[in-house]
Amino acid sequence: MFARLNMNEKMERLIESAAEIIAAARRIAVLTGAGVSAESGVGTFRDAQTGLWSRFDPQQLASQEGFAADPGRVWRWYMHRLEMVERARPNPGHAALAALEAMTPTFTLITQNVDDLHERAGSRNVLHLHGRIERFHCNGCGLPYTLRMEDRDAPMPPTCTFCTDYIRPSVVWFGELLPAQELAEAQRAAETCDVFLVIGTSGVVYPAAHLPVMAKRRAAPIIEVNPEESALSEMAEIWLSGPSGALLPRLVEAVRLRRAGQENPR
Ligand code: BJW
Ligand code: ZN
């Protein structure tokens, strides 16, 4: 019977099953990764980098070692990505998550992304585990720094007026600690949620990738949205295989209809 259903009917059934779980939940936690911003034109990490930067491994650029080896190269990479983020607009996937938050009593959006597209789409309770690309501080003494127009095209990072070390973006590089308060709040949300959504992440970077494990241990079902299988797919009760910009609006609309039915039972 199932084999005779076409792909769209199968997806419709999966969306309905996921919507049933989500509509019954009072506490929802969501983990997003670069894939949720892919349809806004912001490149992901582990898919091939485009243009000028295709030769470089992002994992090497996003580290103290990479910065020490070539601060100018790392600076120019971040200025390029900052421009990409500033030009980008939230996509229907971001908007659907904001709509889901508005209809849920307790909703925590945990993002690994350094862009602000969730906020621009209207999300309120957003935890940025890996920092923010539009913020800067000194790599030596930590003093905050306000980016100037001339810094954007500069071949080298600006330097700190206090200690002369280089300025860097306020993002979390490999080997660095995540912001303690955001991580604690994310862990709390994972441990107390009724359902955990994993959207557009390869699930290979820790400690973010451990959050769905924590939720699962407390018996919360995991629902994943990703066109490709990820390191977390195996633990998901439901995997919605496709782009989040297309699938999340369908999912959230199905949740809305069910919630409306719960409020006005016939
Ligand atoms: C779509 C789509 C569409 C496409 N719709 N989906 C435990 C075990 C092993 C190692 C460690 C461990 N604990 C810590 C570590 C070390 C390390 C780590 O995890 N290493 C692993 C790689 C092995 N972690 C750390 O160092 C962290 N710090 C830490 O733990 O401190 C304590 C400590 C230190 C040292 C030793 C031990 C402990 C810090 C991690 C910081 C990560 N930083 C970056 C850069 C941020 C700044 C910047 O943006 O430049 O964060 S790396 C990069 O990866 C970035 C991302 O947020 C992160 C995750 O990537 P993401 O979002 O999953 O993107 P992709 O590209 O990987 O995947 C995109 C997905 O989207 C794909 O699945 C596509 O299919 C999908 N997709 N189109 C939906 N339309
Ligand atoms: Zn300094």
mmCIF file of C-alpha atoms and ligand atoms in Angstrom:
data_model
loop_
_atom_site.group_PDB
_atom_site.id
_atom_site.type_symbol
_atom_site.label_atom_id
_atom_site.label_comp_id
_atom_site.label_asym_id
_atom_site.label_seq_id
_atom_site.Cartn_x
_atom_site.Cartn_y
_atom_site.Cartn_z
ATOM 1 C CA MET A 1 0.000 0.000 0.000
ATOM 2 C CA PHE A 2 2.739 2.435 1.082
ATOM 3 C CA ALA A 3 4.839 1.584 -1.977
ATOM 4 C CA ARG A 4 2.012 2.646 -4.268
ATOM 5 C CA LEU A 5 1.811 6.117 -2.755
ATOM 6 C CA ASN A 6 3.728 8.692 -4.759
ATOM 7 C CA MET A 7 6.507 10.777 -3.180
ATOM 8 C CA ASN A 8 4.269 13.727 -2.493
ATOM 9 C CA GLU A 9 1.646 11.608 -0.737
ATOM 10 C CA LYS A 10 4.357 9.983 1.383
ATOM 11 C CA MET A 11 5.682 13.413 2.347
ATOM 12 C CA GLU A 12 2.155 14.610 3.136
ATOM 13 C CA ARG A 13 1.714 11.647 5.521
ATOM 14 C CA LEU A 14 5.039 12.297 7.208
ATOM 15 C CA ILE A 15 4.177 15.980 7.599
ATOM 16 C CA GLU A 16 0.831 15.035 9.151
ATOM 17 C CA SER A 17 2.541 12.632 11.599
ATOM 18 C CA ALA A 18 5.080 15.307 12.549
ATOM 19 C CA ALA A 19 2.314 17.926 12.890
ATOM 20 C CA GLU A 20 0.370 15.646 15.234
ATOM 21 C CA ILE A 21 3.380 15.376 17.574
ATOM 22 C CA ILE A 22 4.172 19.105 17.413
ATOM 23 C CA ALA A 23 0.552 20.211 17.875
ATOM 24 C CA ALA A 24 0.345 18.168 21.090
ATOM 25 C CA ALA A 25 3.564 19.716 22.479
ATOM 26 C CA ARG A 26 3.611 22.602 24.943
ATOM 27 C CA ARG A 27 7.408 22.928 25.027
ATOM 28 C CA ILE A 28 9.262 22.902 21.722
ATOM 29 C CA ALA A 29 13.031 23.153 21.192
ATOM 30 C CA VAL A 30 14.540 23.661 17.738
ATOM 31 C CA LEU A 31 18.164 23.370 16.628
ATOM 32 C CA THR A 32 18.997 25.035 13.329
ATOM 33 C CA GLY A 33 22.133 24.987 11.206
ATOM 34 C CA ALA A 34 23.427 26.552 8.013
ATOM 35 C CA GLY A 35 20.873 24.674 5.862
ATOM 36 C CA VAL A 36 17.986 26.824 7.151
ATOM 37 C CA SER A 37 19.684 29.887 5.595
ATOM 38 C CA ALA A 38 20.766 28.130 2.368
ATOM 39 C CA GLU A 39 17.608 29.219 0.513
ATOM 40 C CA SER A 40 18.384 32.818 1.546
ATOM 41 C CA GLY A 41 21.654 32.557 -0.383
ATOM 42 C CA VAL A 42 23.938 32.129 2.653
ATOM 43 C CA GLY A 43 26.356 29.272 1.917
ATOM 44 C CA THR A 44 26.533 26.240 4.199
ATOM 45 C CA PHE A 45 29.789 25.041 5.757
ATOM 46 C CA ARG A 46 30.317 21.538 4.564
ATOM 47 C CA ASP A 47 28.814 21.929 1.098
ATOM 48 C CA ALA A 48 31.318 23.227 -1.440
ATOM 49 C CA GLN A 49 32.217 26.863 -0.867
ATOM 50 C CA THR A 50 31.624 29.083 -3.858
ATOM 51 C CA GLY A 51 33.737 31.525 -5.845
ATOM 52 C CA LEU A 52 36.812 33.026 -4.286
ATOM 53 C CA TRP A 53 36.698 30.865 -1.200
ATOM 54 C CA SER A 54 36.203 27.455 -2.812
ATOM 55 C CA ARG A 55 39.891 26.597 -2.286
ATOM 56 C CA PHE A 56 39.769 26.953 1.484
ATOM 57 C CA ASP A 57 38.494 24.619 4.174
ATOM 58 C CA PRO A 58 36.122 26.576 6.453
ATOM 59 C CA GLN A 59 37.173 24.398 9.378
ATOM 60 C CA GLN A 60 40.700 25.786 9.019
ATOM 61 C CA LEU A 61 39.583 29.390 8.574
ATOM 62 C CA ALA A 62 37.306 29.253 11.644
ATOM 63 C CA SER A 63 40.047 28.640 14.212
ATOM 64 C CA GLN A 64 42.763 30.464 16.194
ATOM 65 C CA GLU A 65 45.341 28.509 14.207
ATOM 66 C CA GLY A 66 43.863 29.727 10.907
ATOM 67 C CA PHE A 67 43.727 33.317 12.196
ATOM 68 C CA ALA A 68 47.322 33.219 13.439
ATOM 69 C CA ALA A 69 48.564 31.703 10.174
ATOM 70 C CA ASP A 70 46.893 34.349 7.990
ATOM 71 C CA PRO A 71 44.825 37.016 9.801
ATOM 72 C CA GLY A 72 44.198 38.922 6.548
ATOM 73 C CA ARG A 73 42.734 35.886 4.826
ATOM 74 C CA VAL A 74 40.409 35.100 7.742
ATOM 75 C CA TRP A 75 39.356 38.775 7.984
ATOM 76 C CA ARG A 76 38.547 38.969 4.253
ATOM 77 C CA TRP A 77 36.552 35.701 4.478
ATOM 78 C CA TYR A 78 34.420 37.110 7.282
ATOM 79 C CA MET A 79 33.923 40.461 5.511
ATOM 80 C CA HIS A 80 32.762 38.534 2.429
ATOM 81 C CA ARG A 81 30.338 36.458 4.501
ATOM 82 C CA LEU A 82 29.103 39.511 6.450
ATOM 83 C CA GLU A 83 28.181 41.169 3.160
ATOM 84 C CA MET A 84 26.382 37.980 2.069
ATOM 85 C CA VAL A 85 24.369 37.930 5.325
ATOM 86 C CA GLU A 86 23.503 41.634 5.097
ATOM 87 C CA ARG A 87 22.206 41.164 1.538
ATOM 88 C CA ALA A 88 20.208 38.037 2.442
ATOM 89 C CA ARG A 89 16.524 38.052 3.336
ATOM 90 C CA PRO A 90 14.784 35.521 5.637
ATOM 91 C CA ASN A 91 13.169 32.702 3.655
ATOM 92 C CA PRO A 92 9.806 30.970 4.263
ATOM 93 C CA GLY A 93 11.543 28.449 6.563
ATOM 94 C CA HIS A 94 12.644 31.235 8.937
ATOM 95 C CA ALA A 95 9.145 32.743 8.785
ATOM 96 C CA ALA A 96 7.494 29.390 9.562
ATOM 97 C CA LEU A 97 9.623 28.975 12.708
ATOM 98 C CA ALA A 98 8.640 32.472 13.882
ATOM 99 C CA ALA A 99 4.975 31.547 13.292
ATOM 100 C CA LEU A 100 5.396 28.298 15.243
ATOM 101 C CA GLU A 101 6.915 30.234 18.167
ATOM 102 C CA ALA A 102 3.918 32.589 18.181
ATOM 103 C CA MET A 103 1.512 29.654 18.660
ATOM 104 C CA THR A 104 3.572 27.725 21.269
ATOM 105 C CA PRO A 105 3.640 28.392 25.052
ATOM 106 C CA THR A 106 7.369 27.601 25.511
ATOM 107 C CA PHE A 107 9.571 27.765 22.441
ATOM 108 C CA THR A 108 13.376 27.862 22.289
ATOM 109 C CA LEU A 109 15.151 28.369 18.979
ATOM 110 C CA ILE A 110 18.757 27.264 19.304
ATOM 111 C CA THR A 111 20.827 28.238 16.292
ATOM 112 C CA GLN A 112 24.388 27.473 15.285
ATOM 113 C CA ASN A 113 24.117 30.198 12.663
ATOM 114 C CA VAL A 114 25.948 33.485 13.062
ATOM 115 C CA ASP A 115 23.449 35.362 10.864
ATOM 116 C CA ASP A 116 20.403 37.243 12.217
ATOM 117 C CA LEU A 117 17.845 35.860 9.759
ATOM 118 C CA HIS A 118 15.761 34.193 12.500
ATOM 119 C CA GLU A 119 15.404 37.519 14.322
ATOM 120 C CA ARG A 120 14.621 39.360 11.089
ATOM 121 C CA ALA A 121 11.868 36.811 10.390
ATOM 122 C CA GLY A 122 10.297 37.599 13.785
ATOM 123 C CA SER A 123 11.701 34.890 16.078
ATOM 124 C CA ARG A 124 12.030 36.157 19.666
ATOM 125 C CA ASN A 125 13.630 33.514 21.885
ATOM 126 C CA VAL A 126 16.807 32.797 19.891
ATOM 127 C CA LEU A 127 20.013 31.376 21.391
ATOM 128 C CA HIS A 128 23.115 31.892 19.231
ATOM 129 C CA LEU A 129 25.474 29.084 20.222
ATOM 130 C CA HIS A 130 28.242 30.107 17.808
ATOM 131 C CA GLY A 131 28.047 33.901 18.178
ATOM 132 C CA ARG A 132 27.132 36.706 15.764
ATOM 133 C CA ILE A 133 28.962 37.684 12.587
ATOM 134 C CA GLU A 134 28.051 41.386 12.798
ATOM 135 C CA ARG A 135 29.717 41.811 16.210
ATOM 136 C CA PHE A 136 33.462 42.228 16.833
ATOM 137 C CA HIS A 137 35.945 42.219 19.669
ATOM 138 C CA CYS A 138 39.697 42.212 20.286
ATOM 139 C CA ASN A 139 41.299 38.783 20.001
ATOM 140 C CA GLY A 140 43.740 39.727 22.792
ATOM 141 C CA CYS A 141 41.846 41.605 25.515
ATOM 142 C CA GLY A 142 38.209 41.033 24.463
ATOM 143 C CA LEU A 143 37.334 44.743 24.161
ATOM 144 C CA PRO A 144 34.212 45.159 21.958
ATOM 145 C CA TYR A 145 34.818 46.884 18.613
ATOM 146 C CA THR A 146 32.469 48.791 16.280
ATOM 147 C CA LEU A 147 33.146 48.008 12.622
ATOM 148 C CA ARG A 148 33.994 51.054 10.467
ATOM 149 C CA MET A 149 33.246 51.360 6.735
ATOM 150 C CA GLU A 150 36.953 51.295 5.854
ATOM 151 C CA ASP A 151 37.462 47.986 7.736
ATOM 152 C CA ARG A 152 35.224 46.185 5.262
ATOM 153 C CA ASP A 153 37.630 46.416 2.315
ATOM 154 C CA ALA A 154 40.824 46.350 4.373
ATOM 155 C CA PRO A 155 43.342 43.577 3.573
ATOM 156 C CA MET A 156 44.074 43.076 7.303
ATOM 157 C CA PRO A 157 41.919 43.158 10.433
ATOM 158 C CA PRO A 158 41.873 46.439 12.391
ATOM 159 C CA THR A 159 43.863 46.501 15.629
ATOM 160 C CA CYS A 160 42.785 47.189 19.203
ATOM 161 C CA THR A 161 43.419 50.703 20.536
ATOM 162 C CA PHE A 162 43.945 49.246 24.021
ATOM 163 C CA CYS A 163 46.344 46.300 23.459
ATOM 164 C CA THR A 164 47.152 46.489 19.668
ATOM 165 C CA ASP A 165 46.076 42.872 19.044
ATOM 166 C CA TYR A 166 43.855 42.064 16.057
ATOM 167 C CA ILE A 167 40.089 42.570 16.002
ATOM 168 C CA ARG A 168 38.032 39.474 15.133
ATOM 169 C CA PRO A 169 34.358 38.625 14.620
ATOM 170 C CA SER A 170 32.472 37.615 17.793
ATOM 171 C CA VAL A 171 31.901 34.052 16.608
ATOM 172 C CA VAL A 172 32.958 30.758 18.197
ATOM 173 C CA TRP A 173 35.883 29.078 16.466
ATOM 174 C CA PHE A 174 36.886 25.412 16.821
ATOM 175 C CA GLY A 175 38.552 24.799 20.161
ATOM 176 C CA GLU A 176 36.834 27.809 21.763
ATOM 177 C CA LEU A 177 34.168 27.697 24.473
ATOM 178 C CA LEU A 178 30.551 28.375 23.584
ATOM 179 C CA PRO A 179 28.853 31.278 25.430
ATOM 180 C CA ALA A 180 28.090 29.704 28.815
ATOM 181 C CA GLN A 181 24.628 31.187 29.374
ATOM 182 C CA GLU A 182 23.345 30.355 25.878
ATOM 183 C CA LEU A 183 24.654 26.803 26.152
ATOM 184 C CA ALA A 184 23.091 26.305 29.605
ATOM 185 C CA GLU A 185 19.726 27.616 28.360
ATOM 186 C CA ALA A 186 19.935 25.385 25.272
ATOM 187 C CA GLN A 187 20.682 22.332 27.410
ATOM 188 C CA ARG A 188 17.787 23.164 29.698
ATOM 189 C CA ALA A 189 15.445 23.502 26.709
ATOM 190 C CA ALA A 190 16.663 20.159 25.315
ATOM 191 C CA GLU A 191 16.081 18.427 28.651
ATOM 192 C CA THR A 192 12.604 19.827 29.211
ATOM 193 C CA CYS A 193 11.030 19.886 25.732
ATOM 194 C CA ASP A 194 8.162 17.684 24.537
ATOM 195 C CA VAL A 195 9.578 17.546 20.998
ATOM 196 C CA PHE A 196 12.948 18.504 19.482
ATOM 197 C CA LEU A 197 13.257 19.735 15.884
ATOM 198 C CA VAL A 198 16.595 19.469 14.043
ATOM 199 C CA ILE A 199 16.724 21.598 10.911
ATOM 200 C CA GLY A 200 19.450 22.050 8.297
ATOM 201 C CA THR A 201 22.467 20.875 10.239
ATOM 202 C CA SER A 202 25.013 18.165 9.445
ATOM 203 C CA GLY A 203 25.082 17.423 13.202
ATOM 204 C CA VAL A 204 28.825 16.915 13.360
ATOM 205 C CA VAL A 205 29.852 19.875 15.525
ATOM 206 C CA TYR A 206 29.779 19.528 19.310
ATOM 207 C CA PRO A 207 28.431 20.395 21.816
ATOM 208 C CA ALA A 208 25.480 21.523 19.611
ATOM 209 C CA ALA A 209 25.127 18.002 18.156
ATOM 210 C CA HIS A 210 24.708 16.620 21.677
ATOM 211 C CA LEU A 211 21.496 18.605 22.341
ATOM 212 C CA PRO A 212 19.164 16.234 20.429
ATOM 213 C CA VAL A 213 20.817 13.325 22.291
ATOM 214 C CA MET A 214 19.887 15.004 25.594
ATOM 215 C CA ALA A 215 16.295 15.476 24.399
ATOM 216 C CA LYS A 216 16.049 11.892 23.214
ATOM 217 C CA ARG A 217 17.289 10.596 26.602
ATOM 218 C CA ARG A 218 14.323 12.386 28.201
ATOM 219 C CA ALA A 219 12.033 10.620 25.694
ATOM 220 C CA ALA A 220 11.305 13.658 23.506
ATOM 221 C CA PRO A 221 10.748 12.648 19.868
ATOM 222 C CA ILE A 222 13.177 14.102 17.313
ATOM 223 C CA ILE A 223 11.886 15.484 14.011
ATOM 224 C CA GLU A 224 14.444 16.370 11.345
ATOM 225 C CA VAL A 225 14.161 18.536 8.219
ATOM 226 C CA ASN A 226 17.084 18.171 5.812
ATOM 227 C CA PRO A 227 17.367 17.225 2.117
ATOM 228 C CA GLU A 228 20.326 14.963 2.992
ATOM 229 C CA GLU A 229 20.850 12.368 5.675
ATOM 230 C CA SER A 230 22.797 13.859 8.605
ATOM 231 C CA ALA A 231 24.743 12.453 11.555
ATOM 232 C CA LEU A 232 21.512 12.888 13.575
ATOM 233 C CA SER A 233 19.030 11.277 11.134
ATOM 234 C CA GLU A 234 19.341 7.863 12.734
ATOM 235 C CA MET A 235 17.947 9.078 16.045
ATOM 236 C CA ALA A 236 15.041 10.964 14.439
ATOM 237 C CA GLU A 237 11.515 9.541 14.739
ATOM 238 C CA ILE A 238 10.583 11.423 11.578
ATOM 239 C CA TRP A 239 12.915 12.682 8.856
ATOM 240 C CA LEU A 240 11.324 15.146 6.442
ATOM 241 C CA SER A 241 13.660 14.880 3.483
ATOM 242 C CA GLY A 242 13.673 18.199 1.632
ATOM 243 C CA PRO A 243 14.564 21.887 1.864
ATOM 244 C CA SER A 244 13.341 23.649 4.993
ATOM 245 C CA GLY A 245 12.126 26.696 3.020
ATOM 246 C CA ALA A 246 9.572 24.463 1.300
ATOM 247 C CA LEU A 247 8.752 21.945 4.051
ATOM 248 C CA LEU A 248 8.577 24.093 7.203
ATOM 249 C CA PRO A 249 5.689 26.282 5.940
ATOM 250 C CA ARG A 250 3.704 23.105 5.116
ATOM 251 C CA LEU A 251 4.517 21.587 8.501
ATOM 252 C CA VAL A 252 3.627 24.708 10.491
ATOM 253 C CA GLU A 253 0.374 25.171 8.563
ATOM 254 C CA ALA A 254 -0.556 21.545 9.420
ATOM 255 C CA VAL A 255 0.234 22.283 13.094
ATOM 256 C CA ARG A 256 -1.871 25.465 12.977
ATOM 257 C CA LEU A 257 -4.867 23.581 11.595
ATOM 258 C CA ARG A 258 -4.572 20.926 14.294
ATOM 259 C CA ARG A 259 -4.204 23.537 17.050
ATOM 260 C CA ALA A 260 -7.268 25.368 15.713
ATOM 261 C CA GLY A 261 -9.143 22.033 15.843
ATOM 262 C CA GLN A 262 -8.020 21.494 19.460
ATOM 263 C CA GLU A 263 -9.308 24.946 20.475
ATOM 264 C CA ASN A 264 -12.673 24.555 18.711
ATOM 265 C CA PRO A 265 -13.586 20.868 18.948
ATOM 266 C CA ARG A 266 -16.767 20.061 17.112
HETATM 267 C C1 BJW B 1 19.622 22.062 4.125
HETATM 268 C C2 BJW B 1 19.325 22.815 3.025
HETATM 269 C C3 BJW B 1 18.024 23.319 2.963
HETATM 270 C C4 BJW B 1 21.340 22.241 2.802
HETATM 271 N N1 BJW B 1 17.170 23.050 3.962
HETATM 272 N N2 BJW B 1 18.757 21.810 5.098
HETATM 273 C C5 BJW B 1 33.067 15.948 21.120
HETATM 274 C C6 BJW B 1 33.444 15.005 20.189
HETATM 275 C C7 BJW B 1 34.316 15.353 19.150
HETATM 276 C C8 BJW B 1 34.808 16.639 19.019
HETATM 277 C C9 BJW B 1 34.428 17.572 19.951
HETATM 278 C C10 BJW B 1 33.570 17.222 20.989
HETATM 279 N N3 BJW B 1 33.360 18.334 21.752
HETATM 280 C C11 BJW B 1 34.037 19.369 21.196
HETATM 281 C C12 BJW B 1 34.709 18.925 20.111
HETATM 282 C C13 BJW B 1 35.595 19.752 19.233
HETATM 283 C C14 BJW B 1 34.830 20.590 18.232
HETATM 284 C C15 BJW B 1 34.020 19.690 17.312
HETATM 285 O O1 BJW B 1 32.817 19.564 17.406
HETATM 286 N N4 BJW B 1 34.661 19.070 16.353
HETATM 287 C C16 BJW B 1 33.981 18.193 15.398
HETATM 288 C C17 BJW B 1 34.051 18.801 14.002
HETATM 289 C C18 BJW B 1 34.588 16.826 15.475
HETATM 290 N N5 BJW B 1 33.980 21.555 18.895
HETATM 291 C C19 BJW B 1 34.454 22.711 19.332
HETATM 292 O O2 BJW B 1 35.638 22.992 19.216
HETATM 293 C C20 BJW B 1 33.498 23.660 20.007
HETATM 294 N N6 BJW B 1 34.059 24.112 21.233
HETATM 295 C C21 BJW B 1 34.085 23.335 22.332
HETATM 296 O O3 BJW B 1 33.510 22.278 22.387
HETATM 297 O O4 BJW B 1 34.815 23.867 23.378
HETATM 298 C C22 BJW B 1 35.216 22.980 24.428
HETATM 299 C C23 BJW B 1 36.290 22.059 23.881
HETATM 300 C C24 BJW B 1 37.352 22.584 23.190
HETATM 301 C C25 BJW B 1 38.342 21.743 22.681
HETATM 302 C C26 BJW B 1 38.235 20.374 22.848
HETATM 303 C C27 BJW B 1 37.135 19.834 23.535
HETATM 304 C C28 BJW B 1 36.166 20.702 24.068
HETATM 305 C C29 BJW B 1 33.313 24.919 19.155
HETATM 306 C C30 BJW B 1 32.610 24.663 17.880
HETATM 307 C C31 BJW B 1 32.523 25.978 17.080
HETATM 308 C C32 BJW B 1 31.986 25.767 15.682
HETATM 309 N N7 BJW B 1 32.172 26.963 14.960
HETATM 310 C C33 BJW B 1 31.685 27.045 13.578
HETATM 311 C C34 BJW B 1 32.161 28.404 12.991
HETATM 312 C C35 BJW B 1 31.339 29.567 13.561
HETATM 313 C C36 BJW B 1 31.783 30.861 13.033
HETATM 314 C C37 BJW B 1 31.498 31.039 11.575
HETATM 315 O O5 BJW B 1 30.329 30.970 11.134
HETATM 316 O O6 BJW B 1 32.463 31.241 10.845
HETATM 317 O O7 BJW B 1 30.262 26.941 13.533
HETATM 318 S S1 BJW B 1 32.205 25.676 12.561
HETATM 319 C C38 BJW B 1 30.731 25.562 11.626
HETATM 320 O O8 BJW B 1 30.048 24.308 11.879
HETATM 321 C C39 BJW B 1 29.812 26.662 12.178
HETATM 322 C C40 BJW B 1 28.480 25.991 12.181
HETATM 323 O O9 BJW B 1 27.605 26.641 13.083
HETATM 324 C C41 BJW B 1 28.829 24.584 12.583
HETATM 325 C C42 BJW B 1 27.787 23.568 12.220
HETATM 326 O O10 BJW B 1 27.608 23.484 10.843
HETATM 327 P P1 BJW B 1 26.139 23.278 10.254
HETATM 328 O O11 BJW B 1 25.304 24.440 10.613
HETATM 329 O O12 BJW B 1 25.649 21.946 10.619
HETATM 330 O O13 BJW B 1 26.419 23.403 8.665
HETATM 331 P P2 BJW B 1 26.898 22.268 7.652
HETATM 332 O O14 BJW B 1 27.387 22.975 6.440
HETATM 333 O O15 BJW B 1 27.795 21.306 8.281
HETATM 334 O O16 BJW B 1 25.562 21.471 7.295
HETATM 335 C C43 BJW B 1 24.516 22.093 6.543
HETATM 336 C C44 BJW B 1 23.370 21.102 6.499
HETATM 337 O O17 BJW B 1 22.271 21.762 5.867
HETATM 338 C C45 BJW B 1 23.650 19.836 5.694
HETATM 339 O O18 BJW B 1 23.226 18.706 6.458
HETATM 340 C C46 BJW B 1 22.788 19.999 4.445
HETATM 341 O O19 BJW B 1 22.283 18.762 3.953
HETATM 342 C C47 BJW B 1 21.666 20.842 4.974
HETATM 343 N N8 BJW B 1 20.981 21.643 3.977
HETATM 344 N N9 BJW B 1 20.461 22.855 2.203
HETATM 345 C C48 BJW B 1 17.590 22.270 5.002
HETATM 346 N N10 BJW B 1 17.648 24.056 1.889
HETATM 347 ZN ZN ZN B 2 42.736 44.507 22.887
#
